[in-house]
Coordinates of C-alpha atoms in Angstrom, one line a residue:
M669 CA 0.0 0.0 0.1
T670 CA 1.3 3.4 -1.1
E671 CA 2.3 5.7 1.8
P672 CA 0.4 9.3 1.5
A673 CA 2.7 12.2 0.7
T674 CA 4.3 14.0 3.6
P675 CA 2.8 17.6 4.0
S676 CA 5.3 20.7 3.9
T677 CA 6.5 21.5 7.2
P678 CA 5.0 24.6 8.8
T679 CA 8.4 26.1 9.0
R680 CA 9.0 25.8 5.2
S681 CA 5.4 27.2 4.6
L682 CA 5.9 29.9 6.7
F683 CA 9.5 30.8 5.0
N684 CA 7.7 30.6 1.5
D685 CA 4.8 33.0 2.5
R686 CA 7.4 35.4 3.8
L687 CA 9.5 35.2 0.7
E688 CA 6.5 35.9 -1.4
L689 CA 5.7 38.9 0.8
I690 CA 9.2 40.1 0.5
V691 CA 9.0 39.6 -3.3
A692 CA 5.7 41.6 -3.5
I693 CA 7.1 44.5 -1.4
L694 CA 10.2 44.6 -3.5
L695 CA 7.8 44.8 -6.4
G696 CA 6.1 47.7 -5.1
L697 CA 9.3 49.4 -4.4
V698 CA 11.0 48.8 -7.6
S699 CA 7.7 50.1 -9.3
I700 CA 7.9 53.2 -7.4
A701 CA 11.6 53.8 -8.1
T702 CA 11.2 53.0 -11.9
A703 CA 8.5 55.8 -12.1
Y704 CA 10.4 58.1 -10.2
A705 CA 13.3 57.6 -12.6
S706 CA 11.3 57.5 -15.5
F707 CA 9.5 60.9 -14.3
Q708 CA 12.9 62.7 -13.7
S709 CA 14.3 61.7 -16.8
A710 CA 11.2 63.1 -18.5
L711 CA 11.9 66.5 -16.6
Y712 CA 15.4 66.6 -17.7
D713 CA 14.5 66.0 -21.3
G714 CA 12.1 69.2 -20.9
K715 CA 14.7 71.3 -19.5
M716 CA 17.2 70.2 -22.1
T717 CA 14.7 71.1 -25.1
Q718 CA 14.0 74.5 -23.1
N719 CA 17.8 75.1 -22.8
Y720 CA 18.4 74.1 -26.5
T721 CA 15.6 76.4 -27.7
I722 CA 16.8 79.6 -25.5
G723 CA 20.6 78.8 -26.5
S724 CA 19.5 78.5 -30.1
N725 CA 17.5 81.8 -30.2
K726 CA 20.4 83.7 -28.3
A727 CA 22.8 82.4 -31.0
T728 CA 20.5 83.4 -33.7
E729 CA 20.3 86.9 -32.3
A730 CA 24.1 86.9 -31.7
E731 CA 24.8 86.1 -35.1
S732 CA 22.3 89.2 -36.3
L733 CA 24.4 91.4 -34.1
Y734 CA 27.5 90.1 -35.5
L735 CA 26.5 90.7 -39.2
E736 CA 25.2 94.2 -38.0
G737 CA 28.5 95.0 -36.5
N738 CA 30.4 93.7 -39.6
Q739 CA 28.4 95.7 -41.9
Q740 CA 29.2 98.9 -39.8
Y741 CA 32.8 97.7 -40.0
V742 CA 32.9 97.5 -43.8
Q743 CA 31.2 101.0 -43.9
D744 CA 33.4 102.7 -41.5
S745 CA 36.4 100.8 -43.4
Q746 CA 35.4 102.6 -46.7
L747 CA 34.7 105.9 -44.9
I748 CA 38.2 105.9 -43.3
N749 CA 39.6 105.3 -47.1
Q750 CA 37.7 108.1 -48.5
L751 CA 38.6 110.3 -45.7
T752 CA 42.3 109.3 -46.0
D753 CA 42.0 110.2 -49.7
L754 CA 40.6 113.7 -49.1
S755 CA 43.0 114.2 -46.3
I756 CA 45.9 113.7 -49.0
D757 CA 44.1 116.0 -51.7
S758 CA 43.4 118.7 -48.9
E759 CA 47.4 118.8 -48.8
S760 CA 47.6 119.5 -52.6
S761 CA 49.9 122.3 -53.9
D762 CA 46.7 123.6 -55.8
P763 CA 44.7 125.6 -53.6
A764 CA 41.5 125.1 -55.2
I765 CA 41.7 121.2 -55.1
A766 CA 42.9 121.5 -51.4
A767 CA 40.1 123.7 -50.5
S768 CA 37.5 121.3 -52.3
A769 CA 38.9 118.4 -50.7
Q770 CA 39.0 120.0 -47.2
A771 CA 35.5 121.0 -47.7
K772 CA 34.4 117.5 -48.6
Y773 CA 36.4 116.2 -45.9
D774 CA 34.6 118.3 -43.2
T775 CA 31.2 117.6 -44.7
I776 CA 31.7 114.0 -44.8
Y777 CA 33.2 113.8 -41.4
F778 CA 30.4 115.7 -39.9
Q779 CA 27.7 113.6 -41.5
S780 CA 29.1 110.2 -41.4
V781 CA 31.5 109.6 -38.6
S782 CA 30.1 108.1 -35.6
P783 CA 31.3 109.2 -32.0
E784 CA 32.8 105.8 -31.7
L785 CA 34.8 105.9 -34.8
E786 CA 35.6 109.8 -34.2
S787 CA 37.1 108.5 -30.8
A788 CA 39.1 105.7 -32.7
I789 CA 40.4 108.3 -35.2
Q790 CA 41.4 110.6 -32.5
W791 CA 43.4 107.5 -30.9
A792 CA 44.8 106.5 -34.1
D793 CA 46.0 110.0 -34.7
A794 CA 47.6 110.3 -31.4
Q795 CA 49.3 106.9 -31.7
N796 CA 50.8 107.6 -35.1
E797 CA 52.1 111.2 -33.9
A798 CA 53.6 109.2 -30.8
D799 CA 55.2 106.4 -33.0
P800 CA 55.8 107.3 -36.8
E801 CA 57.7 104.3 -37.6
L802 CA 54.1 102.2 -37.2
W803 CA 50.8 102.9 -38.7
Y804 CA 47.7 102.7 -36.5
S805 CA 44.4 102.2 -38.2
P806 CA 41.4 103.6 -36.2
L807 CA 39.5 100.4 -36.9
D808 CA 42.2 98.3 -34.9
N809 CA 40.8 100.5 -31.8
E810 CA 39.5 98.2 -29.1
D811 CA 37.0 100.2 -27.7
Y812 CA 35.8 100.8 -31.2
L813 CA 35.6 97.0 -32.0
D814 CA 34.1 96.5 -28.4
H815 CA 31.3 98.8 -29.5
L816 CA 30.6 97.0 -32.7
F817 CA 31.0 93.4 -31.7
G818 CA 30.9 93.5 -27.9
G819 CA 27.1 92.9 -28.1
Y820 CA 27.8 89.9 -30.2
Q821 CA 30.5 88.4 -28.0
D822 CA 28.5 88.8 -24.7
L823 CA 25.1 87.0 -26.4
K824 CA 27.2 84.4 -28.0
A825 CA 28.9 83.4 -24.6
E826 CA 25.3 83.3 -23.1
A827 CA 24.1 81.1 -25.9
D828 CA 26.9 78.7 -25.5
A829 CA 26.5 78.5 -21.8
V830 CA 22.8 77.7 -22.0
I831 CA 23.5 75.3 -24.9
Q832 CA 26.2 73.5 -22.7
E833 CA 23.8 73.5 -19.6
G834 CA 21.4 71.7 -22.0
D835 CA 23.8 69.0 -22.9
G836 CA 24.4 68.4 -19.2
F837 CA 20.6 68.1 -18.7
N838 CA 20.7 65.6 -21.8
D839 CA 23.4 63.6 -20.1
L840 CA 21.5 63.2 -16.9
S841 CA 18.3 62.3 -18.8
D842 CA 20.4 59.6 -20.6
R843 CA 21.6 58.3 -17.2
L844 CA 18.2 58.2 -15.8
T845 CA 16.8 56.5 -18.8
L846 CA 19.6 53.8 -18.5
N847 CA 18.7 53.4 -14.8
T848 CA 15.0 53.1 -15.8
V849 CA 15.9 50.1 -18.1
L850 CA 17.9 48.6 -15.3
M851 CA 14.8 48.9 -12.8
A852 CA 12.6 47.5 -15.5
I853 CA 14.7 44.5 -15.8
A854 CA 14.8 44.3 -12.0
L855 CA 10.8 44.3 -12.3
F856 CA 10.7 41.6 -14.6
L857 CA 12.9 39.3 -12.6
L858 CA 10.8 40.0 -9.7
G859 CA 7.5 39.3 -11.5
V860 CA 8.9 35.9 -12.4
A861 CA 10.0 34.9 -9.2
A862 CA 6.6 36.1 -7.7
V863 CA 5.2 33.3 -10.0
V864 CA 7.6 30.5 -9.8
R865 CA 6.9 27.8 -7.0
A866 CA 10.6 26.6 -6.7
T867 CA 12.3 28.4 -3.7
R868 CA 15.6 28.1 -5.0
T869 CA 14.8 29.7 -8.4
K870 CA 12.7 32.5 -6.5
L871 CA 15.9 33.2 -4.4
I872 CA 18.2 33.3 -7.4
L873 CA 15.7 35.7 -9.5
G874 CA 15.3 37.7 -6.4
G875 CA 18.5 38.0 -5.5
V876 CA 19.6 39.1 -9.1
A877 CA 16.8 41.5 -9.4
V878 CA 17.7 43.2 -6.0
A879 CA 21.4 43.5 -7.2
I880 CA 20.5 45.1 -10.4
F881 CA 18.0 47.5 -8.6
L882 CA 20.2 48.6 -5.8
T883 CA 23.0 49.2 -8.5
A884 CA 20.4 51.3 -10.6
A885 CA 19.0 53.0 -7.3
I886 CA 22.5 54.1 -6.2
L887 CA 23.2 55.6 -9.6
T888 CA 19.7 57.3 -9.6
A889 CA 20.5 58.8 -6.2
F890 CA 23.6 60.7 -7.3
I891 CA 21.6 62.5 -10.0
P892 CA 20.1 65.8 -8.6
F893 CA 16.4 66.0 -8.1
V894 CA 14.7 68.4 -10.5
G895 CA 11.2 69.6 -9.8
L896 CA 8.3 70.8 -11.8
G897 CA 8.4 74.3 -13.3

């Protein structure tokens, strides 16, 4: 006569019940952590997009300022050449030519020379007088160049800084996405562990899942929290 199957011991049954409870709790914790990492990744994506948009707009505005400054620089360069020619003609031995050239020089100077260019011309005249061996152009004056291109340089620096910050947000978002994937793998393993009946298999799957989750959780903890807004 066949002996009836020996029922599981109360201790083993209690252990399995507790193990299933632990797996269920871990499933909840990993689910919450996965949602958090995914949400943070989305927020960093939003900040990245915002920074890229602002940086791109600033870069476009800076380029516009550069083109405007460069156009003025070309016009001033042509003006300086014209004034130089008239200045030479004003020293002509022919009084009529000299007087006509001087009159044109004075008129053009009054109508077309900006205060910044005038200061640059005065600076160049002083430098050329102090150092006759070299020729100084008004267009090389630092204050004059800063007037034309200073706004471009400042705005371009702002644009580069904003875009660089956006690159940082993108890097953090990518790291959070990777951590989310790792947590999803841990969730899958815990889900399998919750349904298998073999205790050994349940322990192995749960242990691997916990190891993966802890790795992802630690990596996520080192990423600064970003709030809404």
